[in-house]
Coordinates of C-alpha atoms and ligand atoms in Angstrom, one line a residue:
X1 CA 20.3 16.5 14.6
X2 CA 23.5 18.4 14.4
X3 CA 25.0 19.8 11.2
X4 CA 28.4 19.0 9.7
X5 CA 30.4 21.0 7.2
X6 CA 33.8 20.4 5.7
X7 CA 36.0 22.3 3.2
X8 CA 39.3 21.7 1.6
X9 CA 40.5 23.7 -1.4
X10 CA 42.3 26.8 -2.4
X11 CA 40.1 29.4 -0.6
X12 CA 40.1 30.6 3.0
X13 CA 38.0 27.9 4.7
X14 CA 36.4 29.9 7.6
X15 CA 33.7 31.9 5.7
X16 CA 32.8 28.9 3.7
X17 CA 32.3 26.8 6.9
X18 CA 30.4 29.5 8.6
X19 CA 28.0 30.0 5.6
X20 CA 27.5 26.2 5.5
X21 CA 26.8 26.1 9.2
X22 CA 24.2 28.8 8.9
X23 CA 22.4 26.8 6.3
X24 CA 22.4 23.8 8.7
X25 CA 21.4 25.7 11.9
X26 CA 17.9 24.3 11.6
X27 CA 19.5 20.9 12.6
X28 CA 20.5 22.1 16.0
X29 CA 21.7 25.2 17.7
X30 CA 22.9 24.4 21.2
X31 CA 26.6 25.1 20.3
X32 CA 28.8 25.5 17.3
X33 CA 32.5 25.1 16.5
X34 CA 35.2 24.9 13.8
X35 CA 38.6 23.2 13.5
X36 CA 40.9 24.8 11.1
X37 CA 44.2 23.5 9.6
X38 CA 46.5 26.5 9.0
X39 CA 49.9 24.9 8.7
X40 CA 50.7 25.6 12.3
X41 CA 48.3 23.0 13.9
X42 CA 44.6 22.5 14.5
X43 CA 42.9 25.7 15.6
X44 CA 39.6 25.0 17.4
X45 CA 37.1 27.7 18.2
X46 CA 33.8 26.6 19.8
X47 CA 31.0 28.3 21.7
X48 CA 27.7 27.4 23.3
X49 CA 24.8 29.2 21.6
X50 CA 24.1 30.0 18.0
X51 CA 26.3 30.3 15.1
X52 CA 26.5 34.1 15.4
X53 CA 28.2 33.7 18.8
X54 CA 30.8 31.5 17.1
X55 CA 31.2 34.0 14.3
X56 CA 31.9 36.8 16.8
X57 CA 34.4 34.6 18.7
X58 CA 36.3 33.8 15.4
X59 CA 36.4 37.5 14.4
X60 CA 37.2 38.9 11.1
X61 CA 41.0 38.2 10.9
X62 CA 41.9 35.7 8.2
X63 CA 43.1 32.3 9.6
X64 CA 45.0 31.4 6.4
X65 CA 43.4 27.9 6.7
X66 CA 42.2 26.2 3.6
X67 CA 41.0 23.0 5.2
X68 CA 38.6 22.7 8.1
X69 CA 35.5 21.1 9.6
X70 CA 32.6 22.7 11.5
X71 CA 29.6 21.6 13.5
X72 CA 26.3 22.9 14.9
X73 CA 25.0 20.8 17.8
X74 CA 21.8 19.5 19.1
X75 CA 22.9 18.0 22.4
X76 CA 22.4 14.3 23.1
X77 CA 25.3 13.4 25.5
X78 CA 26.3 16.2 27.8
X79 CA 25.0 19.7 28.5
X80 CA 25.3 22.3 25.7
X81 CA 28.4 24.0 27.1
X82 CA 31.7 24.8 25.6
X83 CA 33.6 21.6 26.5
X84 CA 30.9 19.5 25.1
X85 CA 30.7 21.5 21.8
X86 CA 32.3 20.0 18.8
X87 CA 35.0 19.7 17.3
X88 CA 36.6 17.4 19.8
X89 CA 40.4 16.9 19.6
X90 CA 42.9 14.1 20.5
X91 CA 45.0 14.8 23.6
X92 CA 48.0 16.0 21.6
X93 CA 45.6 18.4 19.6
X94 CA 46.6 16.9 16.3
X95 CA 43.3 15.3 15.3
X96 CA 39.8 17.0 15.3
X97 CA 36.5 15.4 14.7
X98 CA 32.9 16.5 14.4
X99 CA 30.0 14.0 14.7
X100 CA 26.3 13.8 14.2
X101 CA 24.6 10.7 15.8
X102 CA 25.1 8.5 18.9
X103 CA 27.9 6.2 19.7
X104 CA 26.2 3.4 21.6
X105 CA 29.3 1.6 23.0
X106 CA 30.9 4.9 24.1
X107 CA 31.0 3.9 27.8
X108 CA 32.9 0.7 27.0
X109 CA 35.3 2.5 24.8
X110 CA 35.8 5.3 27.3
X111 CA 36.8 2.8 30.0
X112 CA 39.2 1.1 27.7
X113 CA 40.8 4.3 26.4
X114 CA 41.1 5.8 29.9
X115 CA 43.0 2.7 30.9
X116 CA 45.4 3.4 28.1
X117 CA 45.9 6.9 29.6
X118 CA 43.6 9.0 27.4
X119 CA 42.2 12.0 29.3
X120 CA 38.6 13.0 28.5
X121 CA 37.7 16.6 28.5
X122 CA 34.0 16.3 27.7
X123 CA 30.9 14.2 28.5
X124 CA 30.2 13.4 24.9
X125 CA 30.1 10.1 23.2
X126 CA 32.0 11.7 20.3
X127 CA 35.3 12.2 22.2
X128 CA 35.9 8.4 22.3
X129 CA 36.0 8.3 18.6
X130 CA 38.9 10.8 18.3
X131 CA 40.9 9.1 21.0
X132 CA 40.2 5.7 19.4
X133 CA 41.5 7.1 16.1
X134 CA 44.6 8.3 17.8
X135 CA 45.1 5.0 19.6
X136 CA 44.8 3.0 16.3
X137 CA 46.8 5.4 14.1
X138 CA 50.0 3.6 13.1
X139 CA 53.1 5.7 12.3
X140 CA 53.1 6.8 8.6
X141 CA 49.8 5.5 7.6
X142 CA 47.1 7.7 6.0
X143 CA 44.4 9.1 8.2
X144 CA 41.6 7.2 6.5
X145 CA 43.1 3.9 7.6
X146 CA 43.1 5.0 11.3
X147 CA 39.5 6.4 10.9
X148 CA 38.2 3.2 9.3
X149 CA 39.9 1.0 11.9
X150 CA 38.2 3.1 14.7
X151 CA 34.8 3.0 13.0
X152 CA 35.0 -0.8 12.8
X153 CA 34.9 -0.8 16.6
X154 CA 32.1 1.7 17.0
X155 CA 28.5 0.8 17.4
X156 CA 25.7 3.2 16.8
X157 CA 25.0 6.0 14.4
X158 CA 27.3 8.5 13.0
X159 CA 28.1 11.1 10.3
X160 CA 31.7 12.3 11.0
X161 CA 34.3 14.5 9.5
X162 CA 37.9 14.3 10.7
X163 CA 41.1 16.5 10.0
X164 CA 44.6 16.1 11.3
X165 CA 48.0 17.8 11.1
X166 CA 49.5 14.3 10.7
X167 CA 47.9 14.0 7.3
X168 CA 47.0 17.7 6.4
X169 CA 45.0 19.1 3.5
X170 CA 42.6 16.2 3.7
X171 CA 39.2 15.5 5.3
X172 CA 37.9 12.0 6.0
X173 CA 34.1 11.7 6.3
X174 CA 32.0 8.6 7.0
X175 CA 28.4 7.8 7.6
X176 CA 26.3 5.1 9.3
X177 CA 22.8 6.0 10.1
X178 CA 23.3 9.8 10.0
X179 CA 23.3 11.7 6.8
X180 CA 26.5 12.9 5.0
X181 CA 27.2 14.0 1.5
X182 CA 30.2 15.2 -0.5
X183 CA 30.0 18.4 -2.5
X184 CA 32.2 18.1 -5.6
X185 CA 33.5 21.6 -6.2
X186 CA 35.4 23.2 -9.1
X187 CA 39.1 24.2 -9.2
X188 CA 40.4 21.9 -6.5
X189 CA 37.5 22.4 -4.0
X190 CA 35.9 19.6 -2.1
X191 CA 33.2 20.0 0.5
X192 CA 31.2 17.8 2.9
X193 CA 27.8 18.5 4.5
X194 CA 25.0 17.0 6.4
X195 CA 22.8 18.1 3.5
X196 CA 23.0 19.9 0.2
X197 CA 22.1 23.3 1.8
X198 CA 25.6 23.3 3.4
X199 CA 27.5 23.1 0.1
X200 CA 25.2 24.6 -2.4
X201 CA 26.9 28.0 -2.4
X202 CA 30.1 26.2 -3.8
X203 CA 28.6 23.5 -5.9
X204 CA 25.4 21.7 -7.1
X205 CA 27.2 18.4 -7.6
X206 CA 26.8 16.1 -4.6
X207 CA 27.6 12.5 -3.8
X208 CA 25.4 10.8 -1.2
X209 CA 27.3 8.4 1.0
X210 CA 25.6 5.1 1.9
X211 CA 25.7 3.5 5.4
X212 CA 29.1 2.0 6.0
X213 CA 30.8 4.3 3.5
X214 CA 33.8 6.5 4.2
X215 CA 35.5 9.0 1.8
X216 CA 38.7 10.9 1.5
X217 CA 38.5 14.5 0.3
X218 CA 41.5 16.4 -0.9
X219 CA 42.1 19.2 -3.4
X220 CA 42.7 16.5 -6.0
X221 CA 39.2 15.0 -5.7
X222 CA 37.5 12.3 -3.7
X223 CA 37.5 8.6 -3.3
X224 CA 34.8 6.5 -1.6
X225 CA 35.3 3.3 0.2
X226 CA 33.3 0.7 2.2
X227 CA 34.4 0.1 5.8
X228 CA 35.2 -3.4 4.9
X229 CA 38.1 -2.0 2.8
X230 CA 37.1 -2.0 -0.8
X231 CA 36.7 1.1 -3.0
X232 CA 33.0 1.8 -4.0
X233 CA 31.6 3.9 -6.8
X234 CA 29.0 6.5 -5.7
X235 CA 27.5 8.6 -8.5
X236 CA 27.2 12.4 -8.6
X237 CA 23.7 14.0 -8.4
X238 CA 22.8 17.4 -9.3
X239 CA 20.9 19.6 -6.8
X240 CA 18.0 21.1 -8.7
X241 CA 16.6 23.7 -6.2
X242 CA 18.3 27.1 -6.1
X243 CA 19.8 29.4 -3.4
X244 CA 16.6 31.6 -3.3
X245 CA 14.6 28.7 -1.8
X246 CA 16.9 28.7 1.2
X247 CA 16.8 32.5 1.8
X248 CA 14.1 34.5 3.5
X249 CA 13.1 36.4 0.4
X250 CA 11.8 39.5 2.3
X251 CA 9.9 37.6 4.9
X252 CA 10.7 38.2 8.5
X253 CA 11.0 34.5 9.3
X254 CA 11.3 31.3 7.3
X255 CA 8.1 30.0 8.9
X256 CA 6.1 32.8 7.5
X257 CA 7.8 32.5 4.1
X258 CA 7.0 28.8 4.0
X259 CA 3.4 29.3 5.0
X260 CA 3.1 31.8 2.1
X261 CA 4.7 29.4 -0.3
X262 CA 1.9 26.9 0.1
X263 CA 0.0 27.9 -3.2
X264 CA 3.1 27.0 -5.1
X265 CA 4.2 24.0 -3.1
X266 CA 0.8 22.5 -3.5
X267 CA 0.9 23.2 -7.2
X268 CA 4.4 21.6 -7.3
X269 CA 3.3 18.3 -5.6
X270 CA 0.5 17.9 -8.1
X271 CA 2.6 19.1 -11.2
X272 CA 2.3 16.5 -14.0
X273 CA 0.4 14.1 -11.7
X274 CA -3.2 15.0 -12.4
X275 CA -5.0 13.2 -15.2
X276 CA -8.4 14.9 -15.6
X277 CA -9.3 12.8 -18.7
X278 CA -9.0 9.6 -16.7
X279 CA -10.0 11.0 -13.4
X280 CA -6.8 9.6 -12.0
X281 CA -3.3 10.5 -10.7
X282 CA -0.1 9.6 -12.4
X283 CA 2.5 8.6 -9.9
X284 CA 5.7 8.0 -11.7
X285 CA 7.6 6.4 -8.8
X286 CA 5.0 3.7 -8.4
X287 CA 4.5 3.1 -12.1
X288 CA 8.2 2.8 -12.7
X289 CA 8.5 0.1 -10.0
X290 CA 5.6 -1.7 -11.7
X291 CA 4.1 -2.4 -8.4
X292 CA 1.0 -4.4 -8.3
X293 CA -1.3 -2.3 -6.1
X294 CA -3.9 -5.1 -6.2
X295 CA -1.6 -7.0 -3.8
X296 CA -2.0 -4.4 -1.1
X297 CA -4.3 -5.8 1.7
X298 CA -3.3 -3.3 4.3
X299 CA -1.2 -0.1 4.7
X300 CA 0.9 0.7 7.8
X301 CA 1.8 4.4 7.8
X302 CA 4.8 5.2 10.0
X303 CA 6.1 8.7 10.8
X304 CA 6.9 11.2 13.6
X305 CA 5.7 14.6 14.6
X306 CA 3.8 16.6 12.0
X307 CA 4.4 13.9 9.4
X308 CA 2.5 11.5 11.8
X309 CA -0.4 13.9 11.8
X310 CA -0.5 13.8 7.9
X311 CA -0.5 10.0 8.3
X312 CA -3.7 10.2 10.3
X313 CA -5.4 12.2 7.6
X314 CA -4.1 9.6 5.2
X315 CA -5.6 6.8 7.2
X316 CA -9.1 8.4 7.0
X317 CA -8.7 9.0 3.3
X318 CA -7.4 5.7 2.2
X319 CA -9.9 3.8 4.3
X320 CA -12.9 5.8 3.1
X321 CA -12.0 6.2 -0.5
X322 CA -9.8 3.2 -1.4
X323 CA -11.3 0.8 1.2
X324 CA -8.0 -0.5 2.3
X325 CA -7.4 -0.9 6.1
X326 CA -4.8 1.4 7.4
X327 CA -2.9 1.7 10.6
X328 CA -0.8 4.7 11.6
X329 CA 2.1 4.1 13.9
X330 CA 4.5 6.4 15.7
X331 CA 7.8 5.2 14.1
X332 CA 9.4 5.1 17.5
X333 CA 6.8 2.7 18.9
X334 CA 6.4 0.5 15.7
X335 CA 10.0 -0.5 15.7
X336 CA 10.2 -1.9 19.2
X337 CA 6.8 -3.5 19.6
X338 CA 7.2 -6.5 17.3
X339 CA 4.0 -5.7 15.3
X340 CA 2.1 -8.3 13.3
X341 CA 2.9 -7.6 9.7
X342 CA 1.1 -10.0 7.3
X343 CA 2.0 -10.5 3.6
X344 CA 0.3 -7.8 1.5
X345 CA 1.1 -5.1 4.0
X346 CA 2.6 -1.9 2.4
X347 CA 4.7 0.2 4.8
X348 CA 4.4 3.9 4.0
X349 CA 7.0 6.1 5.6
X350 CA 6.2 9.8 5.6
X351 CA 9.0 12.2 6.3
X352 CA 9.8 15.8 5.3
X353 CA 13.6 15.4 5.9
X354 CA 13.9 11.8 4.9
X355 CA 16.4 11.4 7.7
X356 CA 14.3 10.9 10.9
X357 CA 16.1 8.1 12.7
X358 CA 12.9 6.5 14.1
X359 CA 11.1 6.5 10.8
X360 CA 14.1 5.0 9.1
X361 CA 14.4 2.3 11.7
X362 CA 10.7 1.5 11.3
X363 CA 11.3 1.2 7.6
X364 CA 14.2 -1.1 8.0
X365 CA 12.2 -3.3 10.4
X366 CA 9.6 -3.6 7.6
X367 CA 12.2 -4.4 5.0
X368 CA 13.6 -7.1 7.2
X369 CA 10.1 -8.6 7.5
X370 CA 10.0 -8.7 3.7
X371 CA 7.4 -6.0 3.1
X372 CA 7.2 -3.6 0.3
X373 CA 8.0 -0.1 1.4
X374 CA 7.0 3.3 0.0
X375 CA 8.0 6.8 1.0
X376 CA 6.4 10.2 0.9
X377 CA 9.4 12.4 1.3
X378 CA 10.5 16.0 0.7
X379 CA 14.3 15.9 0.7
X380 CA 15.4 14.5 -2.6
X381 CA 18.2 11.9 -2.3
X382 CA 17.6 11.5 1.5
X383 CA 18.1 8.2 3.2
X384 CA 14.4 7.3 3.5
X385 CA 13.9 8.2 -0.2
X386 CA 16.6 5.9 -1.2
X387 CA 15.8 3.1 1.2
X388 CA 12.1 2.7 0.1
X389 CA 11.1 0.6 -2.9
X390 CA 9.3 3.5 -4.5
X391 CA 7.6 6.7 -3.4
X392 CA 6.2 10.2 -4.0
X393 CA 8.5 13.2 -3.7
X394 CA 6.8 16.3 -2.4
X395 CA 8.9 18.8 -4.4
X396 CA 8.1 21.5 -1.8
X397 CA 11.6 22.8 -1.8
X398 CA 13.8 23.1 1.3
X399 CA 11.9 23.7 4.5
X400 CA 14.1 25.7 6.9
X401 CA 11.6 26.8 9.7
X402 CA 11.9 24.1 12.3
X403 CA 8.1 23.9 12.7
X404 CA 6.9 22.1 9.6
X405 CA 4.2 24.1 7.5
X406 CA 4.4 23.7 3.8
X407 CA 5.7 20.1 4.0
X408 CA 2.5 19.1 5.9
X409 CA 0.1 20.4 3.4
X410 CA 2.1 18.8 0.6
X411 CA 2.1 15.6 2.5
X412 CA -1.7 15.8 2.6
X413 CA -1.9 16.4 -1.1
X414 CA 0.5 13.6 -1.9
X415 CA -1.6 11.3 0.3
X416 CA -4.7 12.3 -1.6
X417 CA -3.0 11.6 -4.9
X418 CA -2.0 8.2 -3.6
X419 CA -5.5 7.6 -2.4
X420 CA -7.0 8.5 -5.8
X421 CA -4.5 6.3 -7.5
X422 CA -5.3 3.3 -5.2
X423 CA -9.0 3.9 -5.3
X424 CA -9.2 4.2 -9.1
X425 CA -7.4 0.8 -9.3
X426 CA -10.1 -0.7 -7.2
X427 CA -13.6 0.7 -6.5
X428 CA -13.7 4.4 -7.5
X429 CA -15.6 5.4 -10.7
X430 CA -13.9 7.7 -13.3
X431 CA -16.6 10.3 -12.5
X432 CA -15.7 10.3 -8.8
X433 CA -12.0 10.4 -9.7
X434 CA -12.6 13.4 -12.0
X435 CA -14.5 15.2 -9.1
X436 CA -11.4 14.8 -6.9
X437 CA -9.0 15.9 -9.6
X438 CA -11.1 19.0 -10.2
X439 CA -11.1 19.9 -6.5
X440 CA -7.3 19.3 -6.4
X441 CA -6.7 21.6 -9.3
X442 CA -8.2 24.6 -7.6
X443 CA -6.5 24.0 -4.2
X444 CA -3.6 26.5 -4.9
X445 CA -6.1 29.3 -5.6
X446 CA -8.1 28.5 -2.5
X447 CA -4.9 28.6 -0.4
X448 CA -4.3 32.1 -1.8
X449 CA -7.7 33.0 -0.4
X450 CA -6.9 31.6 3.0
X451 CA -3.6 33.6 3.1
X452 CA -5.6 36.8 2.7
X453 CA -6.8 36.1 6.3
X454 CA -3.3 36.8 7.6
X455 CA -4.1 40.3 9.0
X456 CA -7.3 39.1 10.6
X457 CA -5.5 36.2 12.2
X458 CA -2.7 38.6 13.4
X459 CA -5.4 40.6 15.2
X460 CA -6.8 37.5 16.7
X461 CA -3.3 36.5 17.9
X462 CA -3.1 39.8 19.7
X463 CA -6.2 38.9 21.8
X464 CA -4.9 35.5 22.7
X465 CA -1.2 35.9 23.0
X466 CA -1.2 35.9 26.8
X467 CA -3.2 32.7 27.2
X468 CA -1.6 29.9 29.3
X469 CA -3.3 27.0 27.5
X470 CA -5.2 26.3 24.3
X471 CA -7.5 23.5 23.3
X472 CA -7.9 22.5 19.7
X473 CA -10.9 20.4 18.8
X474 CA -11.9 18.6 15.6
X475 CA -13.6 15.4 14.3
X476 CA -13.1 13.1 11.4
X477 CA -10.6 14.6 9.0
X478 CA -10.3 17.6 11.3
X479 CA -9.1 15.7 14.3
X480 CA -5.5 15.4 13.0
X481 CA -5.8 19.1 12.1
X482 CA -6.6 19.8 15.7
X483 CA -3.5 17.9 16.8
X484 CA -1.3 19.7 14.2
X485 CA -2.7 23.1 15.3
X486 CA -1.8 22.4 18.9
X487 CA 1.6 21.1 18.0
X488 CA 2.4 24.2 16.0
X489 CA 1.4 26.4 18.9
X490 CA 3.5 24.4 21.4
X491 CA 6.5 24.3 19.2
X492 CA 6.8 28.0 18.4
X493 CA 5.1 29.9 21.2
X494 CA 5.7 27.5 24.2
X495 CA 2.1 27.8 25.1
X496 CA 0.7 24.5 26.4
X497 CA -1.9 23.3 23.9
X498 CA -3.9 20.0 23.4
X499 CA -5.5 18.7 20.3
X500 CA -8.5 16.4 21.0
X501 CA -11.3 14.8 19.2
X502 CA -14.2 17.2 19.7
X503 CA -16.5 14.6 21.1
X504 CA -14.0 13.0 23.4
X505 CA -13.6 16.3 25.1
X506 CA -16.5 15.6 27.4
X507 CA -14.5 12.6 28.8
X508 CA -11.9 14.7 30.4
X509 CA -10.6 18.0 29.0
X510 CA -14.0 19.6 29.4
X511 CA -12.9 20.0 33.1
X512 CA -10.3 22.5 31.9
X513 CA -12.6 24.8 30.2
X514 CA -13.3 28.2 31.8
X515 CA -13.3 31.8 30.6
X516 CA -9.5 31.8 30.3
X517 CA -9.4 28.8 28.0
X518 CA -9.3 29.6 24.3
X519 CA -10.8 26.7 22.3
X520 CA -10.1 26.4 18.6
X521 CA -12.8 24.4 16.9
X522 CA -12.4 23.0 13.4
X523 CA -15.9 23.3 12.1
X524 CA -16.0 23.3 8.3
X525 CA -19.2 22.1 6.7
X526 CA -18.4 18.4 6.3
X527 CA -20.6 15.4 7.1
X528 CA -19.9 15.8 10.8
X529 CA -20.5 19.5 11.1
X530 CA -23.8 19.2 13.0
X531 CA -22.1 17.1 15.6
X532 CA -19.3 19.6 16.0
X533 CA -21.9 22.4 16.5
X534 CA -23.2 20.4 19.5
X535 CA -19.6 20.2 20.9
X536 CA -19.3 23.9 20.4
X537 CA -22.5 24.3 22.6
X538 CA -20.8 22.2 25.3
X539 CA -17.8 24.5 25.4
X540 CA -19.9 27.7 25.3
X541 CA -22.0 26.4 28.2
X542 CA -18.7 26.4 30.2
X543 CA -17.8 29.9 29.2
X544 CA -14.8 28.9 27.0
X545 CA -13.7 31.4 24.4
X546 CA -14.2 29.9 21.0
X547 CA -12.4 30.5 17.7
X548 CA -14.2 28.5 15.0
X549 CA -12.6 27.6 11.6
X550 CA -15.5 27.3 9.2
X551 CA -16.0 26.9 5.4
X552 CA -19.1 29.0 4.9
X553 CA -21.1 31.6 6.8
X554 CA -22.0 28.9 9.4
X555 CA -25.3 30.6 10.5
X556 CA -25.7 27.9 13.1
X557 CA -22.7 29.3 14.9
X558 CA -23.6 33.0 14.9
X559 CA -23.7 34.3 18.4
X560 CA -22.2 31.1 19.8
X561 CA -18.6 31.6 19.0
X562 CA -16.2 34.5 19.7
X563 CA -14.4 34.5 16.4
X564 CA -15.0 32.9 13.0
X565 CA -12.3 32.3 10.5
X566 CA -13.8 31.3 7.1
X567 CA -11.8 29.3 4.6
X568 CA -13.1 28.2 1.1
X569 CA -15.0 25.0 0.8
X570 CA -13.8 21.8 -0.8
X571 CA -14.2 18.0 -0.4
X572 CA -14.1 16.8 3.2
X573 CA -10.8 15.0 2.8
X574 CA -9.1 18.0 1.2
X575 CA -10.4 20.5 3.8
X576 CA -7.5 19.8 6.2
X577 CA -5.2 21.5 3.6
X578 CA -7.3 24.7 4.0
X579 CA -8.2 24.5 7.7
X580 CA -4.5 23.9 8.8
X581 CA -3.2 27.2 7.3
X582 CA -5.1 29.6 9.7
X583 CA -3.7 27.5 12.6
X584 CA -0.2 27.9 11.3
X585 CA -0.6 31.6 11.0
X586 CA -2.1 31.9 14.5
X587 CA 0.8 30.0 16.1
X588 CA 3.2 32.1 14.1
X589 CA 1.8 35.4 15.1
X590 CA 1.4 34.5 18.8
X591 CA 4.9 33.3 18.9
X592 CA 6.3 36.5 17.3
X593 CA 4.2 38.6 19.7
X594 CA 5.6 36.7 22.7
X595 CA 9.2 37.3 21.4
X596 CA 9.9 33.6 20.7
X597 CA 12.5 32.5 18.2
X598 CA 10.0 31.3 15.7
X599 CA 12.4 29.6 13.2
X600 CA 14.6 28.0 15.8
X601 CA 12.4 27.1 18.9
X602 CA 14.2 26.1 22.0
X603 CA 15.2 22.4 22.4
X604 CA 13.9 21.4 19.0
X605 CA 15.7 20.4 15.8
X606 CA 14.2 20.0 12.3
X607 CA 15.9 16.8 11.5
X608 CA 15.9 14.3 14.3
X609 CA 18.6 11.8 13.3
X610 CA 18.9 10.2 16.8
X611 CA 16.5 7.9 18.5
Ligands
LIG701 C1 11.1 17.0 14.1 C2 10.6 18.3 13.6 C3 9.1 18.2 13.2 C4 8.9 17.0 12.2 C5 9.4 15.7 12.9 C6 9.4 14.6 11.8 O1 10.5 16.7 15.4 O2 10.8 19.3 14.5 O3 8.7 19.4 12.6 O4 7.5 16.9 12.0 O5 10.8 15.9 13.3 O6 10.3 14.9 10.8 P1 10.3 14.4 9.3 O7 11.5 15.1 8.7 O8 10.5 12.9 9.4 O9 9.0 14.8 8.7

């Protein structure tokens, strides 16, 4: 949630900050603002709405500022209006701060600071931090000392950047629980950002801060410290993806681009990991850690949103093929319910961003209980990737569309690689392993085939775009696909949709079915197909309009369904990779036809770094 950018160096800061903000807009888009140091004070411009509104407010006139900080907000405390927009400033206007996270003791601090005479102009938790910095700043001391003193009194999560006319040409950044990195530029340029996308136009060299770190950025370089006071050494990492991967590349929306990237993102998650000769997968992260998989008695998968749906598919796969009991938990529930975690439990956190606060907290809970932790993460160098003992990177490249698409299918494939690896170490024969490898190898081509259905699905979307509700049904491996299909539609088109196990429908949702209710049924030819056909009959008997996703000509369904979308066939546990894609396309086209902002749906953010 919320994106932060900072720049200090020889160039005009404003365009660099605005470009960085645009790259981070997926993190929140309720309001945006900048604070610029131009030798004559701190100039703050902030506006509710998207970054283009801020850009218009700033105008094209150069500000002659070579140091500044900027923010794009996803509101937590206070409505998304101008006074609550960041940056927030001290009462004398000499200090400005941008913040991502939640300050938990804000109310206590606000009371104390009000008693000291500080006047609050916003309802945000952030504003207490800037007044606290001001309160604690001793004459003549450097800004970082006052910032560190203030942060020692703050509870909660933060990524912050601070500038001040009292110590100009300097940015102090800090993190605890919310992501923040430094971009090490050339020729006297230093940057800061919530993720690498914010700085990549200037540099590929980044330094990830750890929780409890703060850093001082000046044209002469950077220094990193721990809040306790000592200097710390944080190494420079090179960002390996390029700018093209965060541009739309001719597509109308990032969501569509990312749906169409799936043949390559699926090839990338498998690259170098398939061992046809051994009928196995090579998972470098696990091998390097020399983890004894024989020790795993149970797997707890923890995740949120779309990643949680991938976890459900993982549960079915791991139990069926590797015969290990699995439990899938919403990270937000897991962390507060004091779960029973016996020795031999492996916690597997799944996250596209690697920054989701609830998933991270669930992971930390597991670590505190002494469990081994593993990640399936897309964002390289993200907090979850670094916190876990080992893991599998998706290598899907940056995902910008707020609704997750390519990351989901890559998570499914990463889970199938993990299942193969676990199963081959236990009960699965080399021949069975080889069969799985062979089916994985052809998945990218099969996805190409599915993408050819785009025009057909666009036509279908035209017929259903005005529906008020949708039901998605599936069984077995297709049940989580039904959940994901419904979530995609809700997220981007704002149509109410429910995903349900097809057979459970008769215990409630069947009451909703009439001629106005489109029902998407996942009906590929898997072992439960015959049962799904019966569930389709039940819907048809109530005049529901049925869209069936099938994996062959499905003669049993001819005349019983209104539309059939046919994807190629594969093994039952890999079918979700193929059956999900038509649902992504359906949600996309319906949303476009309804005029919704597909890449930045209302109220959502891609990376949810608050509880
Ligand atoms: C947000 C996003 C979802 C995503 C979820 C989990 O809600 O809008 O698309 O599935 O967070 O994110 P993660 O990065 O942990 O996969």
